[in-house]
PDB file of C-alpha atoms in Angstrom:
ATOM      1  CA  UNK C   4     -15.271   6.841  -1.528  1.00 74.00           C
ATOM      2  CA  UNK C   5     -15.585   9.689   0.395  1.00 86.00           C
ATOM      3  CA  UNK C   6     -13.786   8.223   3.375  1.00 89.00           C
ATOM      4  CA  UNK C   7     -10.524   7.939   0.819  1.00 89.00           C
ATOM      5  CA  UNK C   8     -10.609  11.188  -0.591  1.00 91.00           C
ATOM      6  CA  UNK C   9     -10.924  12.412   3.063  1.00 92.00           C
ATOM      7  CA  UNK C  10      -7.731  10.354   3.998  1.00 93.00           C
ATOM      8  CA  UNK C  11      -6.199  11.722   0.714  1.00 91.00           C
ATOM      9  CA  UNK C  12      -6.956  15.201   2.212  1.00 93.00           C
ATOM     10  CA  UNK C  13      -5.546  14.564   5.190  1.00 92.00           C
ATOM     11  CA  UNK C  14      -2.204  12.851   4.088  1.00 90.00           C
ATOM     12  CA  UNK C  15      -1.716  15.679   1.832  1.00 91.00           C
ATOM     13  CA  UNK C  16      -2.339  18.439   4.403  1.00 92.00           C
ATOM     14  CA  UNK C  17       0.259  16.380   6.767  1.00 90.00           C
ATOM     15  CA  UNK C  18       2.997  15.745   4.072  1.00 88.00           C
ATOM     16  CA  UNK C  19       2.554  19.516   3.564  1.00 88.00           C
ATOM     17  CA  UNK C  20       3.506  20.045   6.655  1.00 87.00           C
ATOM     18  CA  UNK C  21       6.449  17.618   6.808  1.00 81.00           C
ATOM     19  CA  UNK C  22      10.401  19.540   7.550  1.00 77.00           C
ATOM     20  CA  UNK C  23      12.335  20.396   4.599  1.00 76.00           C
ATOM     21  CA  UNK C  24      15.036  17.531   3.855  1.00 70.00           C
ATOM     22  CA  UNK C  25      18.033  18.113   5.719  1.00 70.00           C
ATOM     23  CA  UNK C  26      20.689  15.947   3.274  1.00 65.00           C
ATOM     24  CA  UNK C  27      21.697  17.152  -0.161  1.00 61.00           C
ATOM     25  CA  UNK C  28      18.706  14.923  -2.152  1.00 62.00           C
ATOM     26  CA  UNK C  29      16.585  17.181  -4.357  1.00 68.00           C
ATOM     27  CA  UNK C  30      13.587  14.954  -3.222  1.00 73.00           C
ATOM     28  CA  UNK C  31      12.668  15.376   0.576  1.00 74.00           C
ATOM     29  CA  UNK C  32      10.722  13.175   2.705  1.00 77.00           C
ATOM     30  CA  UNK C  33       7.511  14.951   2.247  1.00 81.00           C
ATOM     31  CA  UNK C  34       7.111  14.053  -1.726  1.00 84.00           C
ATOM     32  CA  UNK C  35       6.448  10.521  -1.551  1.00 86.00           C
ATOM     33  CA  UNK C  36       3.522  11.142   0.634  1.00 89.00           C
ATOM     34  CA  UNK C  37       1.994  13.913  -1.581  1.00 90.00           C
ATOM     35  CA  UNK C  38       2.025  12.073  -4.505  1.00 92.00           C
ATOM     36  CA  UNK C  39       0.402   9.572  -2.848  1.00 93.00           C
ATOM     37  CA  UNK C  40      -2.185  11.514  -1.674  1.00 93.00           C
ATOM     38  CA  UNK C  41      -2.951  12.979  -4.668  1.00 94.00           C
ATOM     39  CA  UNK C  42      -3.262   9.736  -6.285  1.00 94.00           C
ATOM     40  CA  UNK C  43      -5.798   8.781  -4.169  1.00 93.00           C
ATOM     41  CA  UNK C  44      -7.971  11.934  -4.341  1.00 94.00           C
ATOM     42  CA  UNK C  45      -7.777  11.255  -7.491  1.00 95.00           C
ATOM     43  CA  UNK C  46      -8.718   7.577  -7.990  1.00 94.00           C
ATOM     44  CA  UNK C  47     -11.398   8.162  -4.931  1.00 93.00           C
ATOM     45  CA  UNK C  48     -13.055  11.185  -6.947  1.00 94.00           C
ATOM     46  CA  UNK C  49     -13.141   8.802 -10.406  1.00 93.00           C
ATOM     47  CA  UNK C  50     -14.532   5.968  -8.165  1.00 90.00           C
ATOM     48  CA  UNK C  51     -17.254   8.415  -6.725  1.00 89.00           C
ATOM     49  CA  UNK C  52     -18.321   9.676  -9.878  1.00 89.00           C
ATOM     50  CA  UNK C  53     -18.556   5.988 -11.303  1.00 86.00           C
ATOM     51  CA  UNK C  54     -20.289   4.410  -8.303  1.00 82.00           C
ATOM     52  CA  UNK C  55     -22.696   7.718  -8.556  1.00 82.00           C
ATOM     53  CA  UNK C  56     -23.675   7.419 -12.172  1.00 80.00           C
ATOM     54  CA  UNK C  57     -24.587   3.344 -11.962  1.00 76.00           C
ATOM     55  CA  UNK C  58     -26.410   3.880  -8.646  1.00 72.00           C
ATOM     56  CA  UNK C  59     -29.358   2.089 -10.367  1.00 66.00           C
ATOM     57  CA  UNK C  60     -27.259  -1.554 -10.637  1.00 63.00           C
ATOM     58  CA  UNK C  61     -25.943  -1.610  -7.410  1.00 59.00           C
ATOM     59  CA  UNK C  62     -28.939  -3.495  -5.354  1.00 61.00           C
ATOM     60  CA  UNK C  63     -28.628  -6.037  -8.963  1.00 64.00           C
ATOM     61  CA  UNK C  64     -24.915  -7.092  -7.909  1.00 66.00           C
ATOM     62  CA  UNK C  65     -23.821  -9.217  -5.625  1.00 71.00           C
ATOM     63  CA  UNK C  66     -20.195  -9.498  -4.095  1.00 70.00           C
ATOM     64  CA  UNK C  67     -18.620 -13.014  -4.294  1.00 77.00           C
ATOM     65  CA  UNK C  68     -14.855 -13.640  -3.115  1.00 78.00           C
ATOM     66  CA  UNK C  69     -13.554 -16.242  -4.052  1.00 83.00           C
ATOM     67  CA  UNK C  70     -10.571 -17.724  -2.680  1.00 85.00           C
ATOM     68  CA  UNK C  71     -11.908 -16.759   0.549  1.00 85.00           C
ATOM     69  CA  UNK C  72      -9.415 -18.967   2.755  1.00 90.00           C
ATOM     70  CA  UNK C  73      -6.260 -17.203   1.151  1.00 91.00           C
ATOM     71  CA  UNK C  74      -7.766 -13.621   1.594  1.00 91.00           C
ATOM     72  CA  UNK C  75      -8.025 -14.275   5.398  1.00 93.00           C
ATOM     73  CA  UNK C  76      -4.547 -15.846   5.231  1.00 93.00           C
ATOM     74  CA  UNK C  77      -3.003 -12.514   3.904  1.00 94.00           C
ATOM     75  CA  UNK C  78      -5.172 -10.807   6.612  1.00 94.00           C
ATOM     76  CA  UNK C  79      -3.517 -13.120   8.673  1.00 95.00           C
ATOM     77  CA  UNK C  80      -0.240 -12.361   7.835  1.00 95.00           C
ATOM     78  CA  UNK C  81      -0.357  -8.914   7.281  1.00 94.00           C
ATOM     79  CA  UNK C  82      -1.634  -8.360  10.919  1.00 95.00           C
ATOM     80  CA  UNK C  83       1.568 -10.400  12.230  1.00 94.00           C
ATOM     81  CA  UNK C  84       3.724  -8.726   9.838  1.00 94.00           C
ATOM     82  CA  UNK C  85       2.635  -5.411  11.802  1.00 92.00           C
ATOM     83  CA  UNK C  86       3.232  -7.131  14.794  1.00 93.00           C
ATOM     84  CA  UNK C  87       6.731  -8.610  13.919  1.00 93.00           C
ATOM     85  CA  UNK C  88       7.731  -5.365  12.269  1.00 91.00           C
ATOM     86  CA  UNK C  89       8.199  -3.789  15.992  1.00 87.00           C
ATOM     87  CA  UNK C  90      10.401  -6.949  17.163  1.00 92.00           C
ATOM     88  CA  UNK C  91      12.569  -7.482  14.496  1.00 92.00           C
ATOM     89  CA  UNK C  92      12.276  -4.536  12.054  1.00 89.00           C
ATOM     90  CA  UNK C  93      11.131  -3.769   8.905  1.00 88.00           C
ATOM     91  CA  UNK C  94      13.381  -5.845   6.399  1.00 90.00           C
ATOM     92  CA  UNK C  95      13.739  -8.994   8.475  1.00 92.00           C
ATOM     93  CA  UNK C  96       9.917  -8.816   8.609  1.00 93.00           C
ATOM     94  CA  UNK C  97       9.268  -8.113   5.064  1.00 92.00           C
ATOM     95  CA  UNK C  98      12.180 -11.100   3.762  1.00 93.00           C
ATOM     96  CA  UNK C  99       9.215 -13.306   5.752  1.00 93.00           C
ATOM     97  CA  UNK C 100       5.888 -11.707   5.284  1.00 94.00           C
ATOM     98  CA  UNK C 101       6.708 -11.601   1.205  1.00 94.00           C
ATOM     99  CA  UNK C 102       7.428 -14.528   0.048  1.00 94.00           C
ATOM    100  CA  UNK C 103       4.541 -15.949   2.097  1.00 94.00           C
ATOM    101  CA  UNK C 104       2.247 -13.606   0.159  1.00 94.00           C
ATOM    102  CA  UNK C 105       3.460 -14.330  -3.349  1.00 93.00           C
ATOM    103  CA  UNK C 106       2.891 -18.107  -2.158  1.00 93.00           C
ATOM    104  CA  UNK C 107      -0.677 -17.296  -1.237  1.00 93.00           C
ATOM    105  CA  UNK C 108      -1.354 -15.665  -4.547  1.00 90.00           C
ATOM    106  CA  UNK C 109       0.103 -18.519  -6.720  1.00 89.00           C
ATOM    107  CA  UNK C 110       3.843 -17.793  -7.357  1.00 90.00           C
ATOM    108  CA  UNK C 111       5.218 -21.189  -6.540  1.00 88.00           C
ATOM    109  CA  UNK C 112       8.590 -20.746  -8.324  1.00 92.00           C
ATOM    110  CA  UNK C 113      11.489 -20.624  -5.554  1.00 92.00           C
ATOM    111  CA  UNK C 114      13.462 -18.607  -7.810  1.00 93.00           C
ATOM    112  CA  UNK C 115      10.513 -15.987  -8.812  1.00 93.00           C
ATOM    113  CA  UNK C 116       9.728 -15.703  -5.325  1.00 92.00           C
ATOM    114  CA  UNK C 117      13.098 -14.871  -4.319  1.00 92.00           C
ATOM    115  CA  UNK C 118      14.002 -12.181  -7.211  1.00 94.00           C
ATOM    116  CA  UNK C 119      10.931 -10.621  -6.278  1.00 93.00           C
ATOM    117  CA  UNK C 120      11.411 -10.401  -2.256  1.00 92.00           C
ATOM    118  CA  UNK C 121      14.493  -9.164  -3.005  1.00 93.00           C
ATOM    119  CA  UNK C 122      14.224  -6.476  -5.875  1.00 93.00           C
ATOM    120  CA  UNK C 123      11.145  -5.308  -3.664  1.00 91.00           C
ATOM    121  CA  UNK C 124      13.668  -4.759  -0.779  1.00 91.00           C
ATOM    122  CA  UNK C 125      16.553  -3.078  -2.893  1.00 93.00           C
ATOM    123  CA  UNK C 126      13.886  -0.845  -4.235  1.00 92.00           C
ATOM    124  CA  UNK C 127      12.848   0.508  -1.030  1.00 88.00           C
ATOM    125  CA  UNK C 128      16.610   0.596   0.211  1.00 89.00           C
ATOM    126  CA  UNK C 129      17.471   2.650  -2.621  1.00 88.00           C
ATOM    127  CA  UNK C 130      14.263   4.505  -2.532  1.00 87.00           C
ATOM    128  CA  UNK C 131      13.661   5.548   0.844  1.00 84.00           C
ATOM    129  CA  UNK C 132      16.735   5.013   2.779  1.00 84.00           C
ATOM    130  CA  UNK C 133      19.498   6.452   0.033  1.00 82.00           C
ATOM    131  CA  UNK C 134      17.144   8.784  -2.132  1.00 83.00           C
ATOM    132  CA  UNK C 135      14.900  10.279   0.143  1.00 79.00           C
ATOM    133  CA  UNK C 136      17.027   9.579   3.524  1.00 80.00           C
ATOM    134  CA  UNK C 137      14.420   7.869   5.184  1.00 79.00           C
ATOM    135  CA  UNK C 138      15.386   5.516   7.207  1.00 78.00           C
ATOM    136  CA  UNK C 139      12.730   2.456   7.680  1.00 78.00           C
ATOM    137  CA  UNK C 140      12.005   1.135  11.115  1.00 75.00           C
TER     138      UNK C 140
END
C-alpha cells in the first residue's frame, strides 16, 4: 500500500506540474490526473490502515482466484491491447479489446456488449478529447 500512495504522490506532483490549458475549457488537462491521484492516496492510506490493524489474520488467509483461465486471458489481452494501441490507435483498439473483456467477464448479450463499447467510447470522446482537449493517441 505504500507503493500506491507513493505512485499517488508522484502523479499528483506531475499533474501539478502539467501547462495551463490552452483552449477556452474551464477544466485543463492537469485535473483529471489530480483527482486521480488523490483518490488513490486516499484509498491506499484506508487500505494501509486496514491491512495494519488485522495484521494478526493475515498468515490465517489464504488467496484463491478463481476463474484463473479468464484472469490470464484479460492479462492476455490487455498486454496486446497495449501493443495494438501503437499500430492502430486508441479507439480502433479499444472497439476490440472491450467487447472481448465484457465476454470474458460474462456479458454474453450482443446488444449489452455493444451499448457498452460504445457509451464507454463516447464518454471518453466527450470527456477527454472535447472537454478537456486531450486528444487520445
Amino acid at each position: 500500500m505504500i507503493f500506491f500512495i507513493l505512485i499517488g504522490v508522484w502523479f499528483l506532483i506531475n499533474s501539478l506540474l502539467l501547462p495551463e490549458s490552452e483552449g477556452t475549457a474551464d477544466v485543463g488537462p492537469s485535473v483529471f490526473p489530480i483527482i486521480s491521484a488523490v483518490g488513490l492516496i486516499i484509498a491506499s492510506s484506508f487500505y494501509l490502515i486496514n491491512d495494519l490493524r488485522n495484521r494478526r489474520n493475515a498468515d490465517k488467509e489464504k488467496i484463491v482466484i478463481p476463474n484463473r483461465n479468464k484472469v490470464i486471458s484479460a492479462i492476455g489481452i490487455l498486454i496486446a491491447y497495449l501493443l495494438v494501441m501503437d499500430l492502430v490507435g486508441y479507439y480502433i483498439a479499444s472497439i476490440i479489446a472491450i467487447p472481448l473483456l465484457l465476454y470474458i467477464s460474462g456479458v454474453k448479450n450482443v446488444m449489452k456488449v455493444g451499448i457498452l463499447s460504445a457509451g464507454f467510447l463516447v464518454f471518453i470522446y466527450v470527456g477527454f478529447d472535447t472537454l478537456l482537449g486531450i486528444p487520445m493517441p
